Tab-separated table of C-alpha atoms and ligand atoms in Angstrom:
chain	number	residue	atom	x	y	z
X	427	MET	CA	-12.414	31.901	7.653
X	428	SER	CA	-13.455	28.614	9.656
X	429	LYS	CA	-11.713	25.725	11.445
X	430	LEU	CA	-12.715	22.081	11.933
X	431	VAL	CA	-12.753	21.263	15.570
X	432	ILE	CA	-12.147	17.401	15.653
X	433	THR	CA	-12.609	14.898	18.758
X	434	GLY	CA	-10.357	12.455	17.676
X	435	GLY	CA	-9.936	8.616	18.935
X	436	LYS	CA	-13.197	7.211	17.163
X	437	SER	CA	-12.865	4.512	14.399
X	438	LEU	CA	-15.002	5.166	11.626
X	439	GLU	CA	-17.960	3.270	10.529
X	440	GLY	CA	-20.326	2.940	7.699
X	441	ARG	CA	-20.653	4.029	4.138
X	442	VAL	CA	-20.057	7.067	2.265
X	443	ARG	CA	-20.450	8.469	-1.319
X	444	ILE	CA	-17.197	9.534	-2.898
X	445	SER	CA	-17.732	12.710	-5.252
X	446	GLY	CA	-16.932	13.382	-8.781
X	447	ARG	CA	-12.923	13.696	-9.406
X	448	LYS	CA	-11.725	17.392	-8.915
X	449	ASN	CA	-8.856	17.059	-11.451
X	450	SER	CA	-10.997	15.640	-14.277
X	451	ALA	CA	-13.706	18.422	-13.385
X	452	LEU	CA	-11.032	20.894	-13.739
X	453	ALA	CA	-9.867	19.646	-17.343
X	454	ILE	CA	-13.275	18.771	-18.257
X	455	ILE	CA	-15.377	22.192	-17.420
X	456	PRO	CA	-12.731	24.115	-19.592
X	457	ALA	CA	-13.317	21.549	-22.087
X	458	THR	CA	-16.973	22.447	-22.843
X	459	LEU	CA	-16.031	25.695	-24.181
X	460	LEU	CA	-14.699	23.966	-27.441
X	461	ALA	CA	-17.844	22.812	-28.077
X	462	GLU	CA	-20.274	25.443	-29.691
X	463	GLY	CA	-23.897	24.896	-27.779
X	464	GLU	CA	-24.725	23.447	-24.346
X	465	SER	CA	-22.777	20.678	-22.930
X	466	ALA	CA	-24.058	18.719	-19.740
X	467	LEU	CA	-21.819	17.213	-17.063
X	468	GLU	CA	-22.732	15.127	-14.241
X	469	ASN	CA	-20.908	13.847	-11.457
X	470	LEU	CA	-19.484	17.083	-10.446
X	471	PRO	CA	-18.065	17.802	-7.285
X	472	TYR	CA	-19.690	20.737	-4.923
X	473	ILE	CA	-16.244	22.457	-4.083
X	474	ARG	CA	-14.749	25.549	-4.197
X	475	ASP	CA	-12.271	25.124	-7.390
X	476	VAL	CA	-15.601	23.922	-9.660
X	477	ASP	CA	-17.284	27.129	-8.470
X	478	VAL	CA	-14.516	29.746	-9.307
X	479	TYR	CA	-14.102	27.644	-12.830
X	480	SER	CA	-17.748	28.287	-13.635
X	481	ALA	CA	-17.112	31.957	-12.578
X	482	ILE	CA	-14.426	31.986	-14.857
X	483	LEU	CA	-16.320	30.669	-17.966
X	484	GLN	CA	-19.355	32.875	-17.118
X	485	SER	CA	-16.751	35.888	-16.816
X	486	LEU	CA	-15.710	34.790	-20.764
X	487	GLY	CA	-19.366	35.066	-21.733
X	488	ALA	CA	-20.514	31.203	-21.454
X	489	LYS	CA	-23.733	30.521	-20.004
X	490	VAL	CA	-23.444	28.686	-16.839
X	491	ARG	CA	-26.268	26.724	-15.018
X	492	ARG	CA	-25.805	24.768	-11.370
X	493	ASN	CA	-28.684	22.191	-10.826
X	494	GLY	CA	-28.722	19.747	-8.166
X	495	GLY	CA	-27.221	16.339	-8.144
X	496	GLY	CA	-23.799	17.412	-9.369
X	497	SER	CA	-24.814	18.534	-12.901
X	498	LEU	CA	-23.643	21.661	-14.651
X	499	ARG	CA	-24.837	22.808	-17.893
X	500	VAL	CA	-22.525	25.198	-19.999
X	501	ASP	CA	-23.369	26.770	-23.063
X	502	SER	CA	-20.655	28.890	-24.875
X	503	ALA	CA	-22.389	29.004	-28.423
X	504	ASP	CA	-21.200	32.812	-28.227
X	505	LEU	CA	-17.473	33.487	-27.541
X	506	SER	CA	-15.953	34.622	-30.774
X	507	GLY	CA	-13.261	36.859	-30.416
X	508	VAL	CA	-13.108	36.052	-26.610
X	509	SER	CA	-8.954	35.722	-25.415
X	510	ALA	CA	-8.356	37.243	-22.240
X	511	VAL	CA	-8.902	35.608	-18.892
X	512	PRO	CA	-9.850	37.844	-15.667
X	513	PHE	CA	-6.880	38.184	-13.756
X	514	ASP	CA	-8.670	38.297	-10.447
X	515	LEU	CA	-10.337	34.795	-11.433
X	516	VAL	CA	-7.113	33.077	-12.898
X	517	LYS	CA	-4.828	33.644	-9.687
X	518	GLN	CA	-7.109	31.737	-7.519
X	519	LEU	CA	-7.287	28.723	-9.916
X	520	ARG	CA	-4.397	26.963	-11.455
X	521	ALA	CA	-5.775	25.133	-13.731
X	522	SER	CA	-7.238	28.129	-15.349
X	523	TYR	CA	-4.353	27.634	-17.337
X	524	TYR	CA	-6.168	25.330	-19.568
X	525	LEU	CA	-7.924	28.000	-21.382
X	526	LEU	CA	-4.904	28.863	-22.850
X	527	GLY	CA	-5.370	25.414	-25.219
X	528	VAL	CA	-9.015	25.829	-25.479
X	529	LEU	CA	-9.168	29.308	-26.459
X	530	LEU	CA	-6.263	29.075	-28.956
X	531	ALA	CA	-8.235	26.405	-30.709
X	532	ARG	CA	-11.482	28.222	-30.347
X	533	ASN	CA	-10.435	31.605	-31.320
X	534	GLY	CA	-6.908	31.578	-32.536
X	535	ARG	CA	-5.349	33.705	-29.405
X	536	ALA	CA	-5.441	33.543	-25.735
X	537	GLU	CA	-4.285	35.673	-22.931
X	538	VAL	CA	-3.519	33.970	-19.311
X	539	ALA	CA	-1.540	35.457	-16.504
X	540	MET	CA	0.902	33.202	-15.130
X	541	PRO	CA	-0.514	30.581	-12.759
X	542	GLY	CA	0.024	30.380	-9.314
X	543	GLY	CA	-1.429	27.428	-7.418
X	544	ASP	CA	-0.080	25.349	-3.970
X	545	ASP	CA	3.235	25.835	-3.338
X	546	LEU	CA	4.311	22.218	-4.095
X	547	GLY	CA	7.910	23.627	-5.107
X	548	PRO	CA	8.777	24.914	-8.853
X	549	ARG	CA	6.121	24.675	-11.093
X	550	PRO	CA	7.106	25.187	-14.562
X	551	ILE	CA	4.847	25.197	-17.805
X	552	ASP	CA	7.565	24.810	-20.120
X	553	GLN	CA	6.117	21.772	-21.511
X	554	HIS	CA	2.700	23.243	-22.429
X	555	LEU	CA	4.473	26.030	-24.101
X	556	LYS	CA	6.356	23.568	-25.810
X	557	GLY	CA	3.364	21.495	-27.327
X	558	PHE	CA	1.449	24.757	-28.109
X	559	ARG	CA	4.775	26.081	-30.591
X	560	ALA	CA	4.904	22.293	-31.873
X	561	LEU	CA	1.046	23.141	-33.143
X	562	GLY	CA	2.565	26.302	-34.832
X	563	ALA	CA	1.229	28.873	-32.326
X	564	ARG	CA	3.610	31.730	-31.352
X	565	VAL	CA	3.904	31.849	-27.764
X	566	SER	CA	5.054	35.159	-25.366
X	567	ILE	CA	5.345	36.310	-21.938
X	568	GLU	CA	4.649	40.018	-21.359
X	569	ARG	CA	4.371	41.411	-18.005
X	570	GLY	CA	3.679	37.922	-16.089
X	571	VAL	CA	0.769	37.345	-18.906
X	572	ILE	CA	1.157	34.066	-21.640
X	573	LYS	CA	-0.099	34.802	-24.827
X	574	VAL	CA	-0.418	31.934	-27.732
X	575	GLU	CA	-1.695	32.880	-30.977
X	576	ALA	CA	-1.912	31.238	-34.471
X	577	ASP	CA	-3.425	32.324	-37.874
X	578	ARG	CA	-3.790	28.220	-38.297
X	579	LEU	CA	-3.204	25.929	-35.772
X	580	MET	CA	-1.494	22.895	-37.266
X	581	GLY	CA	-1.203	19.527	-35.843
X	582	GLY	CA	2.381	18.541	-34.627
X	583	SER	CA	4.569	16.088	-32.934
X	584	VAL	CA	5.710	17.037	-29.276
X	585	TYR	CA	8.178	14.796	-26.898
X	586	PHE	CA	7.431	15.935	-23.338
X	587	ASP	CA	10.631	15.920	-21.161
X	588	VAL	CA	8.902	14.768	-18.238
X	589	VAL	CA	5.287	13.479	-17.849
X	590	SER	CA	3.105	16.323	-17.193
X	591	VAL	CA	-0.684	15.774	-16.957
X	592	GLY	CA	-1.312	19.468	-17.239
X	593	ALA	CA	0.558	19.799	-20.419
X	594	THR	CA	-0.751	16.596	-21.750
X	595	VAL	CA	-4.576	18.318	-21.158
X	596	ASN	CA	-3.445	21.551	-22.798
X	597	VAL	CA	-2.130	19.703	-25.964
X	598	MET	CA	-4.974	17.540	-26.334
X	599	LEU	CA	-7.381	20.403	-25.824
X	600	ALA	CA	-5.684	22.618	-28.293
X	601	ALA	CA	-5.096	19.464	-30.985
X	602	THR	CA	-8.889	18.919	-30.996
X	603	LEU	CA	-9.360	21.520	-33.720
X	604	ALA	CA	-6.215	21.988	-35.229
X	605	GLU	CA	-5.835	20.840	-38.877
X	606	GLY	CA	-3.855	17.528	-39.044
X	607	THR	CA	-2.811	15.018	-36.704
X	608	THR	CA	-1.053	15.753	-33.390
X	609	ILE	CA	1.215	13.219	-31.732
X	610	ILE	CA	1.698	13.598	-27.864
X	611	GLU	CA	4.544	11.297	-26.602
X	612	ASN	CA	5.545	10.904	-23.100
X	613	ALA	CA	2.010	11.760	-22.276
X	614	ALA	CA	0.768	11.477	-18.599
X	615	LYS	CA	-1.709	8.126	-18.127
X	616	GLU	CA	-3.962	9.033	-15.658
X	617	PRO	CA	-7.551	8.241	-15.473
X	618	HIS	CA	-8.494	11.704	-15.977
X	619	ILE	CA	-6.729	12.164	-19.062
X	620	VAL	CA	-8.648	9.222	-20.328
X	621	ASP	CA	-11.868	11.355	-19.049
X	622	LEU	CA	-11.078	14.097	-20.887
X	623	ALA	CA	-10.551	12.240	-24.338
X	624	ASN	CA	-14.116	10.607	-23.590
X	625	TYR	CA	-15.461	13.958	-22.981
X	626	LEU	CA	-13.932	15.185	-26.336
X	627	ASN	CA	-14.719	12.217	-28.440
X	628	ALA	CA	-18.336	12.442	-27.190
X	629	CYS	CA	-18.432	15.987	-28.987
X	630	GLY	CA	-17.115	14.326	-32.040
X	631	ALA	CA	-13.253	14.679	-31.377
X	632	LYS	CA	-10.811	11.981	-32.886
X	633	VAL	CA	-8.482	11.039	-29.825
X	634	ARG	CA	-6.983	7.580	-29.577
X	635	GLY	CA	-4.614	6.567	-27.305
X	636	ALA	CA	-5.424	8.227	-24.061
X	637	GLY	CA	-4.557	6.257	-21.209
X	638	THR	CA	-1.185	4.859	-23.071
X	639	ASP	CA	2.303	7.107	-23.093
X	640	VAL	CA	1.271	8.003	-26.847
X	641	ILE	CA	-2.001	10.049	-27.750
X	642	ARG	CA	-3.069	10.686	-31.309
X	643	ILE	CA	-5.493	13.335	-32.158
X	644	ARG	CA	-6.731	14.031	-35.559
X	645	GLY	CA	-8.266	17.797	-35.769
X	646	VAL	CA	-11.610	17.814	-36.814
X	647	LYS	CA	-13.499	21.207	-37.962
X	648	ARG	CA	-15.912	21.495	-34.987
X	649	LEU	CA	-17.311	20.030	-31.649
X	650	SER	CA	-21.046	19.211	-31.047
X	651	PRO	CA	-21.764	19.503	-27.188
X	652	ALA	CA	-22.290	16.393	-25.710
X	653	THR	CA	-23.168	15.119	-21.915
X	654	HIS	CA	-20.696	13.160	-19.597
X	655	ALA	CA	-20.551	12.008	-16.073
X	656	ILE	CA	-17.176	12.844	-14.213
X	657	ILE	CA	-15.200	9.652	-12.889
X	658	PRO	CA	-15.133	9.323	-8.918
X	659	ASP	CA	-12.519	11.278	-7.243
X	660	ASP	CA	-9.359	8.415	-6.540
X	661	ILE	CA	-8.046	11.028	-3.911
X	662	GLU	CA	-10.806	11.743	-1.954
X	663	ALA	CA	-11.494	7.652	-1.691
X	664	ALA	CA	-7.755	7.287	-0.853
X	665	THR	CA	-8.382	9.843	1.764
X	666	PHE	CA	-11.051	8.156	3.419
X	667	MET	CA	-9.382	4.548	2.878
X	668	VAL	CA	-6.452	5.707	4.947
X	669	ALA	CA	-8.956	7.538	7.561
X	670	ALA	CA	-10.942	4.348	7.993
X	671	ALA	CA	-7.340	2.434	8.503
X	672	ALA	CA	-5.978	4.472	10.736
X	673	THR	CA	-8.731	4.615	13.102
X	674	ARG	CA	-9.160	0.970	12.806
X	675	GLY	CA	-12.417	1.369	11.081
X	676	ASP	CA	-14.917	-0.523	8.871
X	677	VAL	CA	-15.983	1.861	5.832
X	678	VAL	CA	-17.483	1.033	2.323
X	679	LEU	CA	-16.767	3.549	-0.077
X	680	GLU	CA	-19.498	3.891	-2.750
X	681	ASN	CA	-19.029	5.309	-6.316
X	682	VAL	CA	-15.404	4.335	-6.608
X	683	ILE	CA	-13.521	2.638	-9.733
X	684	PRO	CA	-11.390	0.068	-7.530
X	685	LYS	CA	-8.775	-0.243	-10.397
X	686	HIS	CA	-7.986	3.584	-10.380
X	687	LEU	CA	-7.502	2.789	-6.569
X	688	GLU	CA	-4.931	-0.255	-6.547
X	689	PRO	CA	-2.007	1.883	-5.836
X	690	ILE	CA	-3.317	2.570	-2.356
X	691	THR	CA	-5.021	-0.746	-2.170
X	692	ALA	CA	-2.251	-2.251	-2.520
X	693	LYS	CA	-0.178	-0.224	-0.042
X	694	LEU	CA	-2.764	-0.637	2.704
X	695	LEU	CA	-2.624	-4.565	2.025
X	696	GLU	CA	0.982	-4.546	2.626
X	697	ALA	CA	0.469	-2.824	5.797
X	698	GLY	CA	-2.056	-5.435	6.924
X	699	VAL	CA	-5.304	-3.563	6.439
X	700	GLU	CA	-8.245	-5.341	4.862
X	701	VAL	CA	-9.573	-4.141	1.615
X	702	SER	CA	-12.161	-5.908	-0.420
X	703	GLU	CA	-13.441	-4.725	-3.842
X	704	ASN	CA	-17.440	-5.185	-5.112
X	705	GLY	CA	-18.111	-3.872	-8.195
X	706	ASP	CA	-17.892	0.222	-7.713
X	707	SER	CA	-17.557	-0.024	-3.989
X	708	ILE	CA	-14.468	-1.071	-1.776
X	709	ARG	CA	-14.517	-1.867	1.716
X	710	VAL	CA	-11.534	-0.734	3.879
X	711	THR	CA	-11.410	-2.670	7.505
X	712	ALA	CA	-8.257	-2.305	10.033
X	713	TYR	CA	-8.771	-4.163	13.325
X	714	ASP	CA	-4.959	-3.433	14.441
X	715	ARG	CA	-2.247	-1.092	14.068
X	716	PRO	CA	-1.157	-0.672	10.435
X	717	LEU	CA	2.653	-2.104	9.666
X	718	ALA	CA	5.201	0.352	8.360
X	719	VAL	CA	5.422	0.565	4.477
X	720	ASN	CA	7.751	2.216	2.144
X	721	LEU	CA	6.213	3.830	-0.681
X	722	LYS	CA	7.513	6.413	-3.620
X	723	THR	CA	4.962	8.505	-5.475
X	724	MET	CA	5.486	8.310	-9.288
X	725	PRO	CA	3.121	9.528	-12.039
X	726	TYR	CA	0.282	6.601	-13.028
X	727	PRO	CA	-0.102	3.854	-12.286
X	728	GLY	CA	2.037	4.546	-9.636
X	729	PHE	CA	1.070	5.825	-6.142
X	730	GLN	CA	-0.445	9.092	-6.446
X	731	THR	CA	1.339	12.216	-4.953
X	732	ASP	CA	-1.753	13.707	-3.819
X	733	ALA	CA	-2.893	10.834	-1.779
X	734	MET	CA	0.651	10.684	-0.050
X	735	PRO	CA	0.441	13.076	2.768
X	736	PRO	CA	-2.821	11.622	4.393
X	737	PHE	CA	-1.041	8.365	4.009
X	738	THR	CA	1.725	9.368	6.090
X	739	VAL	CA	-0.408	10.263	8.791
X	740	MET	CA	-1.337	6.357	8.761
X	741	LEU	CA	1.897	5.290	8.795
X	742	ALA	CA	2.868	7.881	11.762
X	743	THR	CA	0.732	5.402	14.308
X	744	ALA	CA	1.864	2.139	12.286
X	745	GLU	CA	4.176	-0.418	13.702
X	746	GLY	CA	7.817	0.371	12.642
X	747	THR	CA	9.342	3.006	10.764
X	748	SER	CA	8.376	3.538	7.148
X	749	VAL	CA	10.216	5.714	4.317
X	750	VAL	CA	8.205	7.715	1.750
X	751	THR	CA	9.829	9.267	-1.315
X	752	GLU	CA	8.123	11.971	-2.947
X	753	GLY	CA	9.105	11.702	-6.781
X	754	ILE	CA	6.571	14.089	-8.381
X	755	TRP	CA	6.644	17.759	-6.151
X	756	GLU	CA	9.841	19.190	-4.254
X	757	ASN	CA	7.798	20.341	-1.658
X	758	ARG	CA	5.014	17.692	-0.588
X	759	PHE	CA	5.539	17.514	3.135
X	760	ARG	CA	3.989	20.666	4.499
X	761	HIS	CA	2.089	18.927	6.992
X	762	ALA	CA	5.120	17.206	8.618
X	763	GLY	CA	5.886	19.661	10.863
X	764	GLU	CA	2.137	19.887	12.066
X	765	ILE	CA	1.733	16.446	12.615
X	766	LYS	CA	5.015	16.467	14.466
X	767	LYS	CA	3.737	18.892	16.951
X	768	MET	CA	0.914	15.901	17.663
X	769	GLY	CA	3.565	14.132	18.311
X	770	ALA	CA	4.749	12.166	14.827
X	771	GLY	CA	8.097	10.646	14.491
X	772	ILE	CA	8.653	12.271	11.046
X	773	ARG	CA	11.775	13.383	9.623
X	774	VAL	CA	11.633	14.881	6.201
X	775	GLU	CA	15.248	15.016	3.949
X	776	GLY	CA	14.594	16.593	0.882
X	777	ARG	CA	12.050	14.666	-0.743
X	778	THR	CA	12.021	11.673	1.670
X	779	ALA	CA	10.411	11.129	4.808
X	780	VAL	CA	11.501	8.679	7.862
X	781	ILE	CA	8.337	7.993	9.436
X	782	GLU	CA	8.761	6.138	12.727
X	783	GLY	CA	5.502	5.086	14.029
X	784	VAL	CA	4.181	5.997	17.538
X	785	ASP	CA	1.423	4.370	19.354
X	786	ARG	CA	-1.025	7.262	19.480
X	787	LEU	CA	-1.145	10.774	18.608
X	788	SER	CA	-2.375	13.787	20.596
X	789	GLY	CA	-4.490	16.386	19.527
X	790	ALA	CA	-3.145	19.948	18.991
X	791	PRO	CA	-3.886	23.236	16.969
X	792	VAL	CA	-2.606	22.882	13.554
X	793	GLU	CA	-2.804	24.721	10.143
X	794	ALA	CA	-3.486	23.475	6.854
X	795	GLN	CA	-0.628	25.137	3.640
X	796	ASP	CA	-2.431	23.382	1.016
X	797	ILE	CA	-4.868	21.193	-0.276
X	798	ARG	CA	-3.746	17.726	0.754
X	799	ALA	CA	-1.612	18.866	3.547
X	800	GLY	CA	-4.939	19.658	5.012
X	801	ALA	CA	-6.991	16.211	4.235
X	802	ALA	CA	-3.886	14.669	5.975
X	803	LEU	CA	-4.298	16.877	9.155
X	804	ILE	CA	-8.009	16.235	9.198
X	805	VAL	CA	-6.876	12.270	9.452
X	806	ALA	CA	-4.540	12.937	11.851
X	807	GLY	CA	-7.320	14.929	14.026
X	808	LEU	CA	-9.491	11.857	13.581
X	809	VAL	CA	-6.640	9.183	15.208
X	810	ALA	CA	-5.365	11.616	17.868
X	811	GLU	CA	-6.606	11.427	21.351
X	812	GLY	CA	-8.345	14.482	22.451
X	813	GLU	CA	-9.279	17.760	20.316
X	814	THR	CA	-7.313	18.794	17.135
X	815	GLU	CA	-8.085	22.317	15.649
X	816	VAL	CA	-7.477	22.333	11.834
X	817	HIS	CA	-6.787	25.896	10.535
X	818	GLY	CA	-6.666	26.969	7.165
X	819	ILE	CA	-9.930	24.833	6.044
X	820	GLU	CA	-9.945	26.907	2.979
X	821	HIS	CA	-7.507	25.018	1.004
X	822	VAL	CA	-9.607	22.265	1.797
X	823	ASP	CA	-12.673	23.447	0.810
X	824	ARG	CA	-11.281	23.777	-2.899
X	825	GLY	CA	-11.169	20.169	-3.255
X	826	TYR	CA	-12.827	18.008	-0.980
X	827	GLU	CA	-16.880	18.539	-0.845
X	828	ARG	CA	-18.746	18.533	2.387
X	829	THR	CA	-15.678	17.075	4.509
X	830	GLU	CA	-17.125	17.145	7.651
X	831	GLU	CA	-20.679	15.969	7.089
X	832	LYS	CA	-19.405	13.029	5.082
X	833	LEU	CA	-16.915	12.256	7.813
X	834	ARG	CA	-19.654	12.548	10.667
X	835	GLY	CA	-21.878	10.194	8.715
X	836	LEU	CA	-19.124	7.804	9.457
X	837	GLY	CA	-19.174	8.636	13.397
X	838	ALA	CA	-16.258	11.668	13.756
X	839	ARG	CA	-16.811	13.855	15.900
X	840	ILE	CA	-15.938	17.116	13.857
X	841	GLU	CA	-17.612	20.411	13.597
X	842	ARG	CA	-16.639	23.701	11.579
X	843	VAL	CA	-16.560	26.521	13.669
X	844	PRO	CA	-15.661	30.324	12.705
X	845	GLU	CA	-12.137	31.393	13.575
X	846	SER	CA	-12.475	33.889	16.153
X	847	THR	CA	-11.667	37.587	15.257
X	848	PRO	CA	-8.433	38.498	16.891
X	849	VAL	CA	-8.913	41.382	19.727
X	850	SER	CA	-7.168	44.614	18.368
U	2323	EPU	N1	6.795	20.107	-14.908
U	2323	EPU	C1	7.697	20.396	-15.635
U	2323	EPU	N2	7.242	20.728	-17.004
U	2323	EPU	C2	5.767	21.616	-17.248
U	2323	EPU	C3	4.661	20.901	-16.410
U	2323	EPU	C4	5.350	20.132	-15.322
U	2323	EPU	O1	8.584	20.307	-15.367
U	2323	EPU	O2	5.567	22.255	-18.148
U	2323	EPU	C5	7.026	18.811	-13.848
U	2323	EPU	C6	6.307	19.353	-12.807
U	2323	EPU	O3	7.479	20.461	-12.190
U	2323	EPU	C7	6.101	18.196	-11.918
U	2323	EPU	C8	5.818	17.152	-12.792
U	2323	EPU	O4	6.250	17.726	-14.060
U	2323	EPU	O5	7.641	17.907	-11.227
U	2323	EPU	C9	4.179	16.788	-13.005
U	2323	EPU	O6	3.243	18.134	-13.168
U	2323	EPU	P1	2.082	18.249	-13.620
U	2323	EPU	O7	2.384	19.091	-14.630
U	2323	EPU	O8	1.989	16.372	-13.932
U	2323	EPU	O9	1.168	18.295	-12.573
U	2323	EPU	P2	0.157	19.486	-12.879
U	2323	EPU	O10	-0.593	19.323	-13.747
U	2323	EPU	O11	0.345	20.891	-12.669
U	2323	EPU	C10	-1.373	17.822	-11.646
U	2323	EPU	C11	-2.747	17.867	-10.626
U	2323	EPU	C12	-1.798	17.818	-9.335
U	2323	EPU	C13	-1.274	16.918	-9.049
U	2323	EPU	C14	-0.284	16.574	-10.487
U	2323	EPU	C15	0.604	15.423	-10.460
U	2323	EPU	C16	-4.692	19.475	-11.702
U	2323	EPU	C17	-5.274	20.527	-11.439
U	2323	EPU	N3	-3.406	19.024	-10.568
U	2323	EPU	O12	-0.557	18.960	-11.651
U	2323	EPU	O13	-2.920	17.662	-8.033
U	2323	EPU	O14	-0.385	16.481	-7.876
U	2323	EPU	O15	-1.014	16.649	-11.670
U	2323	EPU	O16	-0.541	14.141	-10.182
U	2323	EPU	O17	-4.969	18.361	-12.477
U	2323	EPU	C18	-3.919	18.285	-6.024
U	2323	EPU	O18	-5.011	17.969	-6.570
U	2323	EPU	O19	-3.757	18.385	-4.847
U	2323	EPU	C19	-2.637	18.790	-7.079
U	2323	EPU	C20	-1.832	19.286	-6.623
């Protein structure tokens, strides 16, 4: 176990390259099992969640090769009869439940333990199961394991009661090889849904409408492997944008799709921060304290929930009082108690935080309890005067590539050091 030690108060300056999108990778890596043969994925982030997914695929019998430059090759020629996914790996990665859709489509049967994941409040999977049933699958839960099976998966219609990224992905995966057409209504519209559709279509699937709230999938008999580059990570980008703004810095982010960052850009502009786009890069410059803004997180194209925790850190040193409402998860302010230790004026009531901006934060030992709370605490450490120790960095390593190296490249004073062993 290690911690990050940050000496804050330095403006970030320079250029940083954004990695591939975690939540796209976690949908497309399992999707490679739908195509018999070797698929190649490019622009994958070097993060722990990708390592765990690679290990899961290997445990199922796929041949997985990781090359340099973010590329991964998956050969899934020999997967016949596989249905159960090993529990010790599943419990490390919530997105392993995408193997329900994949193995159901490929082998007619799947067994995956109920997913865990970050404690963001209740995380039901009823919409995934509703979708599988709409395709004619039998669904049961026995001793904590979800079992889905179908003699013949048939296209069907499903109207989701809530907009769910995970359920949209799972039903898309299952429907690609079903007989007939599937229609998903009230589908999620996140760019990673479009990225997944692009990969599947490159393999020969017939997915139409991804990126809108109605997706139509005409099932095909088989998929062939394809090469696909994962889109850039909007949340990693948002974290660097906010860190630049909060430290009164001047940072150019390379390898981004500015369109996907519009919810963040709009709020930064409202806060008086300069943001300019240039092809696949974006520059964030701040000369002064940002201004307070109100925001509510929502499904895309609303403000991304995963970008909200770091954004609240910027607002903690803004001029004025901001009101931030979380529209997706019940428990997304797990960083609030920690930044309070650093002097932030943040009060959380249910899904709303009222943030009274202060002049400065001061360094303190803090503990990350989930991935985005961890990112928020790192930003807080960069802004604060003095030294901040961020513990619980394993959460951040799940989804951010070479965090301290990238930040050092922008002039930050940040080191990873081993946690000292407690004296017994
Ligand atoms: N929901 C249901 N029933 C379901 C599924 C979801 O009621 O069957 C509810 C959830 O409780 C939540 C809302 O619908 O209130 C949205 O959940 P969604 O299914 O969209 O979330 P997810 O697929 O579990 C993904 C990301 C999350 C991100 C959310 C929202 C992955 C692997 N995870 O989760 O990312 O917050 O979409 O955008 O793609 C993160 O990266 O930090 C992270 C938590």
